[in-house]
């Protein structure tokens, strides 16, 4: 969960180091997760750096980060690879909840200045869709998606998120919750 009084310097250093290495190697990527939310004005994260890459670029991206001095890790999960910049984790996510990273997903990312570095930042619709589709019976925590909905509601195309998550009972419950809490803008209500 995002916290307010967080030292973002290690996250920013890892983001810049990894982003520059991937950019210089001409590997397409997008900043995702908590730092994408933060880059758009949401609460700061204290967790890790999430970068989206296409499945066919994942191994090469890990190799590039390793050559840039980061420590690689191959987790048992089959949807991401990891690298560490000092003690800060960078996730190379190639198959998030909702399906593999595609050119279309990367095309939706917007170039933004994040701590004096221009980076492609995932759309809020992609970030929220991924977060909602990741909710499960084992992990039904709505705290982070509620925080995003509250703080960035005017930046989200709600109809798109609703359509892309319609197969998820957790997303349906989320939409009911934000409607009842008055978070969902009137024009986006079903």
Coordinates of N, CA and C in Angstrom, one line a residue:
X1 N 0.8 -1.2 0.0 CA 0.0 0.0 0.0 C 0.9 1.2 0.0
X2 N 0.5 2.3 -0.7 CA 1.2 3.5 -0.8 C 1.3 4.2 0.6
X3 N 2.4 4.9 0.9 CA 2.5 5.6 2.1 C 3.0 7.0 1.8
X4 N 2.7 8.0 2.6 CA 2.9 9.4 2.4 C 4.4 9.8 2.6
X5 N 5.0 9.3 3.7 CA 6.3 9.8 4.1 C 7.4 8.7 3.7
X6 N 7.7 8.7 2.4 CA 8.5 7.7 1.9 C 9.7 8.3 1.2
X7 N 10.9 7.7 1.4 CA 12.1 8.1 0.8 C 12.1 7.6 -0.6
X8 N 11.8 8.4 -1.6 CA 11.7 7.9 -3.0 C 13.0 7.9 -3.7
X9 N 14.1 8.4 -3.1 CA 15.4 8.5 -3.8 C 15.8 7.1 -4.3
X10 N 15.8 6.0 -3.5 CA 16.2 4.8 -4.1 C 15.4 4.3 -5.3
X11 N 14.1 4.5 -5.2 CA 13.2 4.1 -6.3 C 13.5 5.0 -7.5
X12 N 13.6 6.3 -7.3 CA 13.9 7.1 -8.5 C 15.3 6.8 -9.1
X13 N 16.3 6.5 -8.3 CA 17.6 6.1 -8.8 C 17.5 4.8 -9.6
X14 N 16.7 3.8 -9.1 CA 16.6 2.6 -9.8 C 15.8 2.8 -11.1
X15 N 14.7 3.6 -11.0 CA 13.9 3.9 -12.2 C 14.7 4.5 -13.3
X16 N 15.5 5.5 -12.9 CA 16.4 6.2 -13.9 C 17.4 5.3 -14.5
X17 N 18.1 4.5 -13.6 CA 19.1 3.6 -14.1 C 18.6 2.6 -15.1
X18 N 17.5 2.0 -14.7 CA 16.9 0.9 -15.6 C 16.3 1.6 -16.8
X19 N 15.6 2.7 -16.7 CA 15.0 3.4 -17.8 C 16.0 3.8 -18.8
X20 N 17.1 4.4 -18.4 CA 18.2 4.8 -19.3 C 18.8 3.6 -20.0
X21 N 19.1 2.5 -19.3 CA 19.7 1.4 -19.9 C 18.8 0.8 -21.0
X22 N 17.5 0.7 -20.7 CA 16.5 0.1 -21.7 C 16.4 1.1 -22.9
X23 N 16.3 2.4 -22.6 CA 16.2 3.4 -23.7 C 17.4 3.3 -24.6
X24 N 18.6 3.3 -24.0 CA 19.8 3.2 -24.8 C 20.0 1.9 -25.6
X25 N 19.4 0.9 -25.1 CA 19.4 -0.4 -25.8 C 18.2 -0.5 -26.8
X26 N 17.4 0.5 -26.9 CA 16.3 0.6 -27.8 C 15.2 -0.5 -27.5
X27 N 15.0 -0.8 -26.3 CA 14.0 -1.7 -25.8 C 12.8 -0.9 -25.4
X28 N 11.7 -1.1 -26.0 CA 10.4 -0.4 -25.6 C 10.0 -0.9 -24.3
X29 N 9.6 0.1 -23.4 CA 9.1 -0.2 -22.1 C 8.1 0.9 -21.7
X30 N 7.5 0.7 -20.6 CA 6.6 1.7 -19.9 C 6.7 1.6 -18.4
X31 N 6.8 2.7 -17.8 CA 6.7 2.7 -16.3 C 5.3 2.4 -15.9
X32 N 5.1 1.5 -15.0 CA 3.8 1.0 -14.6 C 3.7 1.0 -13.0
X33 N 2.6 0.5 -12.5 CA 2.4 0.3 -11.1 C 2.4 1.6 -10.3
X34 N 2.9 1.5 -9.1 CA 2.9 2.6 -8.2 C 3.6 3.9 -8.7
X35 N 4.7 3.7 -9.4 CA 5.5 4.9 -9.9 C 4.7 5.5 -11.0
X36 N 4.0 4.8 -11.8 CA 3.1 5.4 -12.9 C 2.0 6.2 -12.2
X37 N 1.5 5.7 -11.1 CA 0.4 6.4 -10.4 C 1.0 7.7 -9.8
X38 N 2.2 7.6 -9.2 CA 2.9 8.7 -8.6 C 3.3 9.8 -9.6
X39 N 3.7 9.3 -10.8 CA 4.1 10.2 -11.9 C 2.9 11.1 -12.4
X40 N 1.7 10.6 -12.1 CA 0.5 11.3 -12.5 C -0.2 12.0 -11.4
X41 N 0.5 12.1 -10.2 CA 0.0 12.9 -9.1 C -0.6 12.0 -8.0
X42 N -0.6 10.7 -8.0 CA -1.1 9.9 -7.0 C -0.1 9.8 -5.8
X43 N -0.4 9.0 -4.8 CA 0.4 8.8 -3.7 C 1.7 8.1 -4.1
X44 N 2.8 8.4 -3.3 CA 4.1 7.8 -3.6 C 4.1 6.3 -3.1
X45 N 4.8 5.5 -3.8 CA 4.9 4.1 -3.4 C 6.2 3.9 -2.7
X46 N 6.3 2.8 -1.9 CA 7.5 2.5 -1.3 C 8.0 1.1 -1.6
X47 N 7.4 0.5 -2.7 CA 7.5 -0.9 -3.0 C 8.7 -1.2 -3.9
X48 N 8.5 -0.9 -5.2 CA 9.4 -1.3 -6.2 C 9.2 -0.5 -7.5
X49 N 10.0 -0.8 -8.5 CA 9.8 -0.1 -9.8 C 9.2 -1.2 -10.7
X50 N 8.1 -0.9 -11.4 CA 7.5 -1.8 -12.3 C 7.7 -1.2 -13.7
X51 N 8.3 -2.0 -14.6 CA 8.5 -1.7 -16.0 C 7.8 -2.7 -16.8
X52 N 7.0 -2.3 -17.8 CA 6.4 -3.2 -18.7 C 7.3 -3.4 -20.0
X53 N 7.5 -4.6 -20.4 CA 8.2 -4.9 -21.6 C 7.5 -6.0 -22.3
X54 N 7.6 -6.1 -23.6 CA 7.0 -7.2 -24.4 C 7.6 -8.5 -24.0
X55 N 6.9 -9.6 -24.1 CA 7.5 -10.9 -23.8 C 8.7 -11.3 -24.6
X56 N 8.7 -10.9 -25.8 CA 9.9 -11.2 -26.7 C 11.1 -10.3 -26.3
X57 N 10.9 -9.3 -25.5 CA 12.0 -8.4 -25.2 C 12.5 -8.7 -23.7
X58 N 11.8 -9.5 -23.0 CA 12.1 -9.6 -21.5 C 13.5 -10.1 -21.2
X59 N 13.9 -11.2 -21.9 CA 15.3 -11.7 -21.6 C 16.3 -10.7 -22.0
X60 N 16.2 -10.1 -23.1 CA 17.1 -9.1 -23.6 C 17.2 -7.9 -22.6
X61 N 16.0 -7.5 -22.1 CA 15.9 -6.4 -21.1 C 16.7 -6.8 -19.8
X62 N 16.5 -8.0 -19.4 CA 17.2 -8.4 -18.2 C 18.7 -8.5 -18.4
X63 N 19.1 -8.9 -19.6 CA 20.5 -8.9 -19.9 C 21.1 -7.5 -19.9
X64 N 20.3 -6.5 -20.5 CA 20.8 -5.1 -20.6 C 20.9 -4.6 -19.2
X65 N 20.0 -4.9 -18.3 CA 20.0 -4.3 -16.9 C 21.2 -5.0 -16.2
X66 N 21.5 -6.3 -16.4 CA 22.6 -6.9 -15.8 C 23.9 -6.3 -16.3
X67 N 24.0 -6.0 -17.6 CA 25.2 -5.4 -18.1 C 25.4 -4.0 -17.6
X68 N 24.3 -3.3 -17.2 CA 24.3 -2.0 -16.6 C 24.6 -2.0 -15.1
X69 N 24.9 -3.2 -14.6 CA 25.4 -3.3 -13.2 C 24.3 -3.8 -12.2
X70 N 23.1 -4.1 -12.7 CA 22.1 -4.5 -11.8 C 22.1 -6.1 -11.6
X71 N 21.7 -6.5 -10.4 CA 21.7 -7.9 -10.1 C 20.4 -8.6 -10.6
X72 N 20.5 -9.6 -11.4 CA 19.3 -10.3 -12.0 C 18.7 -11.3 -11.0
X73 N 17.5 -11.6 -11.2 CA 16.8 -12.6 -10.5 C 15.7 -13.2 -11.4
X74 N 15.6 -14.5 -11.4 CA 14.6 -15.2 -12.1 C 13.6 -15.9 -11.2
X75 N 12.5 -15.2 -10.9 CA 11.6 -15.8 -9.9 C 10.8 -17.0 -10.5
X76 N 10.1 -17.8 -9.7 CA 9.4 -18.9 -10.2 C 8.1 -18.5 -11.0
X77 N 7.6 -17.3 -10.8 CA 6.5 -16.8 -11.5 C 6.8 -16.7 -13.0
X78 N 5.9 -17.0 -13.9 CA 6.2 -17.0 -15.3 C 5.7 -15.7 -16.0
X79 N 5.5 -14.6 -15.3 CA 5.1 -13.4 -15.9 C 6.0 -12.2 -15.7
X80 N 7.1 -12.4 -15.1 CA 8.1 -11.3 -14.8 C 9.5 -11.8 -14.6
X81 N 10.4 -10.9 -14.8 CA 11.8 -11.1 -14.4 C 12.1 -10.0 -13.5
X82 N 13.2 -10.1 -12.7 CA 13.6 -9.1 -11.7 C 15.0 -8.7 -11.8
X83 N 15.3 -7.5 -11.4 CA 16.7 -7.0 -11.3 C 16.7 -6.0 -10.1
X84 N 17.9 -6.0 -9.5 CA 18.1 -5.1 -8.3 C 19.1 -4.0 -8.7
X85 N 18.7 -2.8 -8.4 CA 19.6 -1.7 -8.4 C 19.9 -1.4 -6.9
X86 N 21.1 -1.8 -6.5 CA 21.5 -1.8 -5.1 C 20.4 -2.7 -4.4
X87 N 19.7 -2.1 -3.5 CA 18.6 -2.9 -2.8 C 17.2 -2.7 -3.3
X88 N 17.1 -2.0 -4.4 CA 15.8 -1.6 -4.9 C 15.4 -2.6 -6.0
X89 N 14.2 -3.2 -5.9 CA 13.8 -4.1 -6.9 C 13.2 -3.4 -8.1
X90 N 13.5 -3.9 -9.3 CA 12.9 -3.5 -10.5 C 12.3 -4.7 -11.1
X91 N 11.0 -4.7 -11.3 CA 10.2 -5.8 -12.0 C 10.1 -5.5 -13.4
X92 N 10.5 -6.5 -14.3 CA 10.3 -6.4 -15.7 C 9.1 -7.3 -16.0
X93 N 8.0 -6.7 -16.1 CA 6.7 -7.4 -16.3 C 6.4 -7.5 -17.7
X94 N 6.2 -8.8 -18.2 CA 5.9 -9.0 -19.6 C 4.5 -9.6 -19.8
X95 N 3.9 -10.1 -18.7 CA 2.6 -10.7 -18.8 C 1.8 -10.4 -17.6
X96 N 1.3 -9.1 -17.4 CA 0.6 -8.8 -16.2 C -0.8 -9.4 -16.3
X97 N -1.6 -9.2 -15.2 CA -3.0 -9.7 -15.2 C -3.7 -9.0 -16.3
X98 N -4.4 -9.7 -17.1 CA -5.0 -9.1 -18.3 C -4.4 -9.5 -19.6
X99 N -3.2 -10.1 -19.6 CA -2.6 -10.5 -20.8 C -1.2 -9.9 -21.0
X100 N -0.5 -10.5 -22.0 CA 0.9 -10.0 -22.3 C 1.0 -8.6 -22.7
X101 N 2.1 -8.0 -22.5 CA 2.4 -6.6 -22.9 C 2.5 -6.7 -24.5
X102 N 1.8 -5.7 -25.1 CA 1.8 -5.6 -26.6 C 2.3 -4.3 -27.0
X103 N 2.5 -4.1 -28.3 CA 2.8 -2.8 -28.9 C 1.7 -1.8 -28.6
X104 N 0.5 -2.3 -28.7 CA -0.7 -1.4 -28.4 C -0.7 -0.8 -27.0
X105 N -0.4 -1.7 -26.0 CA -0.3 -1.2 -24.6 C 0.9 -0.2 -24.5
X106 N 2.0 -0.5 -25.1 CA 3.1 0.5 -25.0 C 2.8 1.7 -25.8
X107 N 2.1 1.7 -26.8 CA 1.7 2.9 -27.6 C 0.8 3.8 -26.8
X108 N 0.0 3.2 -25.8 CA -0.9 4.0 -25.0 C -0.1 4.8 -23.9
X109 N 1.1 4.4 -23.6 CA 1.9 5.1 -22.6 C 2.2 6.5 -23.1
X110 N 2.3 7.4 -22.2 CA 2.5 8.8 -22.5 C 3.9 9.2 -22.0
X111 N 4.6 9.9 -22.9 CA 5.9 10.4 -22.4 C 5.7 11.5 -21.4
X112 N 6.3 11.3 -20.2 CA 6.2 12.3 -19.2 C 7.5 12.5 -18.5
X113 N 7.7 13.7 -18.0 CA 8.9 14.0 -17.2 C 8.7 13.5 -15.8
X114 N 9.5 12.6 -15.3 CA 9.4 12.0 -14.0 C 10.8 12.2 -13.3
X115 N 10.8 13.1 -12.4 CA 12.0 13.5 -11.7 C 13.1 13.8 -12.7
X116 N 12.8 14.7 -13.6 CA 13.8 15.3 -14.6 C 14.2 14.3 -15.6
X117 N 13.5 13.2 -15.8 CA 13.8 12.2 -16.9 C 12.5 11.9 -17.6
X118 N 12.6 12.0 -18.9 CA 11.4 11.7 -19.8 C 11.3 10.2 -19.9
X119 N 10.2 9.7 -19.6 CA 9.9 8.2 -19.6 C 8.5 8.0 -20.1
X120 N 8.3 6.8 -20.8 CA 6.9 6.4 -21.2 C 6.2 5.9 -19.9
X121 N 5.1 6.5 -19.6 CA 4.3 6.2 -18.4 C 3.0 5.5 -18.8
X122 N 2.7 4.4 -18.3 CA 1.5 3.7 -18.6 C 0.3 4.5 -18.4
X123 N -0.7 4.3 -19.2 CA -2.0 5.0 -19.1 C -2.6 4.6 -17.8
X124 N -3.4 5.5 -17.2 CA -4.1 5.1 -16.0 C -5.1 4.0 -16.2
X125 N -5.7 3.9 -17.4 CA -6.6 2.8 -17.7 C -5.9 1.5 -17.6
X126 N -4.7 1.5 -18.2 CA -3.9 0.2 -18.1 C -3.5 -0.1 -16.7
X127 N -3.0 0.9 -16.0 CA -2.6 0.6 -14.6 C -3.8 0.1 -13.7
X128 N -4.9 0.8 -13.8 CA -6.1 0.4 -13.0 C -6.6 -1.0 -13.5
X129 N -6.7 -1.2 -14.8 CA -7.2 -2.5 -15.3 C -6.3 -3.6 -14.8
X130 N -5.0 -3.5 -14.8 CA -4.1 -4.5 -14.3 C -4.3 -4.7 -12.9
X131 N -4.4 -3.7 -12.1 CA -4.6 -3.8 -10.6 C -5.9 -4.5 -10.3
X132 N -7.0 -4.2 -11.0 CA -8.3 -4.8 -10.8 C -8.3 -6.3 -11.2
X133 N -7.7 -6.6 -12.3 CA -7.6 -8.0 -12.8 C -6.7 -8.9 -11.9
X134 N -5.8 -8.2 -11.1 CA -4.9 -9.0 -10.2 C -5.6 -9.3 -8.9
X135 N -6.8 -8.7 -8.6 CA -7.5 -9.1 -7.4 C -8.0 -10.5 -7.5
X136 N -7.8 -11.3 -6.4 CA -8.2 -12.7 -6.3 C -8.8 -13.0 -5.0
X137 N -9.3 -14.1 -4.8 CA -9.9 -14.6 -3.5 C -8.8 -14.6 -2.5
X138 N -7.5 -14.9 -2.9 CA -6.4 -14.9 -1.9 C -5.9 -13.5 -1.7
X139 N -6.1 -12.6 -2.6 CA -5.6 -11.2 -2.5 C -6.7 -10.2 -2.8
X140 N -7.7 -10.1 -2.0 CA -8.8 -9.2 -2.4 C -8.7 -7.8 -1.8
X141 N -7.5 -7.2 -1.8 CA -7.3 -6.0 -1.1 C -7.6 -4.8 -2.1
X142 N -8.6 -4.0 -1.7 CA -9.0 -2.9 -2.6 C -8.4 -1.6 -2.2
X143 N -7.5 -1.6 -1.2 CA -6.9 -0.3 -0.7 C -6.2 0.5 -1.8
X144 N -5.4 -0.1 -2.6 CA -4.6 0.6 -3.6 C -5.5 1.1 -4.7
X145 N -6.4 0.3 -5.1 CA -7.3 0.7 -6.2 C -8.3 1.8 -5.8
X146 N -8.7 1.7 -4.5 CA -9.5 2.8 -4.0 C -8.8 4.1 -3.9
X147 N -7.5 4.0 -3.5 CA -6.7 5.3 -3.4 C -6.5 5.9 -4.8
X148 N -6.2 5.0 -5.8 CA -6.1 5.5 -7.2 C -7.4 6.2 -7.7
X149 N -8.5 5.5 -7.4 CA -9.8 6.0 -7.8 C -10.1 7.4 -7.2
X150 N -9.8 7.5 -5.9 CA -10.0 8.8 -5.2 C -9.1 9.9 -5.8
X151 N -7.8 9.6 -5.9 CA -6.9 10.7 -6.2 C -6.8 11.0 -7.7
X152 N -7.0 10.1 -8.5 CA -6.8 10.3 -10.0 C -8.1 10.1 -10.8
X153 N -9.3 10.2 -10.2 CA -10.5 9.8 -10.9 C -10.8 10.7 -12.1
X154 N -10.3 11.9 -12.2 CA -10.5 12.8 -13.3 C -9.6 12.4 -14.5
X155 N -8.6 11.6 -14.2 CA -7.6 11.2 -15.3 C -8.0 9.9 -15.9
X156 N -9.0 9.2 -15.4 CA -9.3 7.9 -15.8 C -10.5 7.8 -16.7
X157 N -10.4 7.1 -17.8 CA -11.6 6.9 -18.7 C -12.3 5.7 -18.2
X158 N -13.3 5.9 -17.3 CA -13.9 4.9 -16.5 C -14.6 3.8 -17.4
X159 N -15.3 4.2 -18.5 CA -16.0 3.3 -19.3 C -15.0 2.2 -19.9
X160 N -13.8 2.7 -20.3 CA -12.8 1.8 -20.8 C -12.4 0.8 -19.7
X161 N -12.1 1.2 -18.5 CA -11.7 0.3 -17.4 C -12.8 -0.7 -17.1
X162 N -14.1 -0.2 -17.1 CA -15.2 -1.1 -16.8 C -15.3 -2.2 -17.9
X163 N -15.2 -1.8 -19.1 CA -15.3 -2.7 -20.2 C -14.2 -3.7 -20.2
X164 N -13.0 -3.3 -19.9 CA -11.8 -4.2 -20.0 C -11.8 -5.1 -18.8
X165 N -12.5 -4.8 -17.7 CA -12.5 -5.7 -16.5 C -13.8 -6.4 -16.3
X166 N -14.7 -6.3 -17.2 CA -16.1 -6.8 -17.0 C -16.1 -8.3 -16.6
X167 N -15.1 -9.1 -16.9 CA -15.1 -10.5 -16.6 C -14.7 -10.8 -15.1
X168 N -14.3 -9.8 -14.4 CA -13.8 -9.9 -13.1 C -14.9 -9.6 -12.0
X169 N -15.3 -10.5 -11.2 CA -16.3 -10.2 -10.1 C -15.7 -9.2 -9.1
X170 N -14.4 -9.2 -9.0 CA -13.8 -8.2 -8.1 C -13.8 -6.8 -8.6
X171 N -13.7 -6.7 -10.0 CA -13.9 -5.4 -10.6 C -15.3 -4.9 -10.5
X172 N -16.3 -5.8 -10.7 CA -17.7 -5.4 -10.5 C -17.9 -4.9 -9.1
X173 N -17.4 -5.6 -8.1 CA -17.6 -5.1 -6.8 C -16.9 -3.8 -6.5
X174 N -15.8 -3.6 -7.2 CA -15.1 -2.3 -7.1 C -15.9 -1.2 -7.6
X175 N -16.5 -1.4 -8.8 CA -17.3 -0.3 -9.4 C -18.6 0.0 -8.5
X176 N -19.2 -1.1 -7.9 CA -20.3 -0.8 -7.0 C -19.8 0.0 -5.8
X177 N -18.7 -0.4 -5.3 CA -18.1 0.3 -4.1 C -17.8 1.8 -4.4
X178 N -17.2 2.1 -5.5 CA -16.8 3.5 -5.8 C -18.1 4.3 -6.2
X179 N -19.1 3.6 -6.8 CA -20.3 4.4 -7.0 C -21.0 4.7 -5.7
X180 N -21.1 3.8 -4.8 CA -21.7 4.0 -3.5 C -21.0 5.0 -2.6
X181 N -19.7 5.0 -2.8 CA -18.8 6.0 -2.0 C -18.8 7.4 -2.6
X182 N -19.4 7.5 -3.8 CA -19.4 8.8 -4.5 C -18.1 9.2 -5.2
X183 N -17.3 8.2 -5.4 CA -16.0 8.4 -6.0 C -16.1 8.5 -7.5
X184 N -16.9 7.6 -8.1 CA -17.1 7.5 -9.5 C -17.8 8.7 -10.0
X185 N -17.2 9.4 -11.0 CA -17.9 10.6 -11.5 C -19.3 10.2 -12.1
X186 N -20.2 11.1 -11.9 CA -21.6 10.9 -12.3 C -21.7 10.4 -13.8
X187 N -21.0 11.0 -14.7 CA -21.0 10.6 -16.1 C -20.6 9.2 -16.4
X188 N -19.9 8.6 -15.4 CA -19.3 7.2 -15.6 C -20.1 6.1 -15.0
X189 N -21.2 6.5 -14.4 CA -22.0 5.5 -13.6 C -22.8 4.7 -14.6
X190 N -23.0 3.4 -14.3 CA -23.7 2.5 -15.1 C -25.2 2.7 -15.1

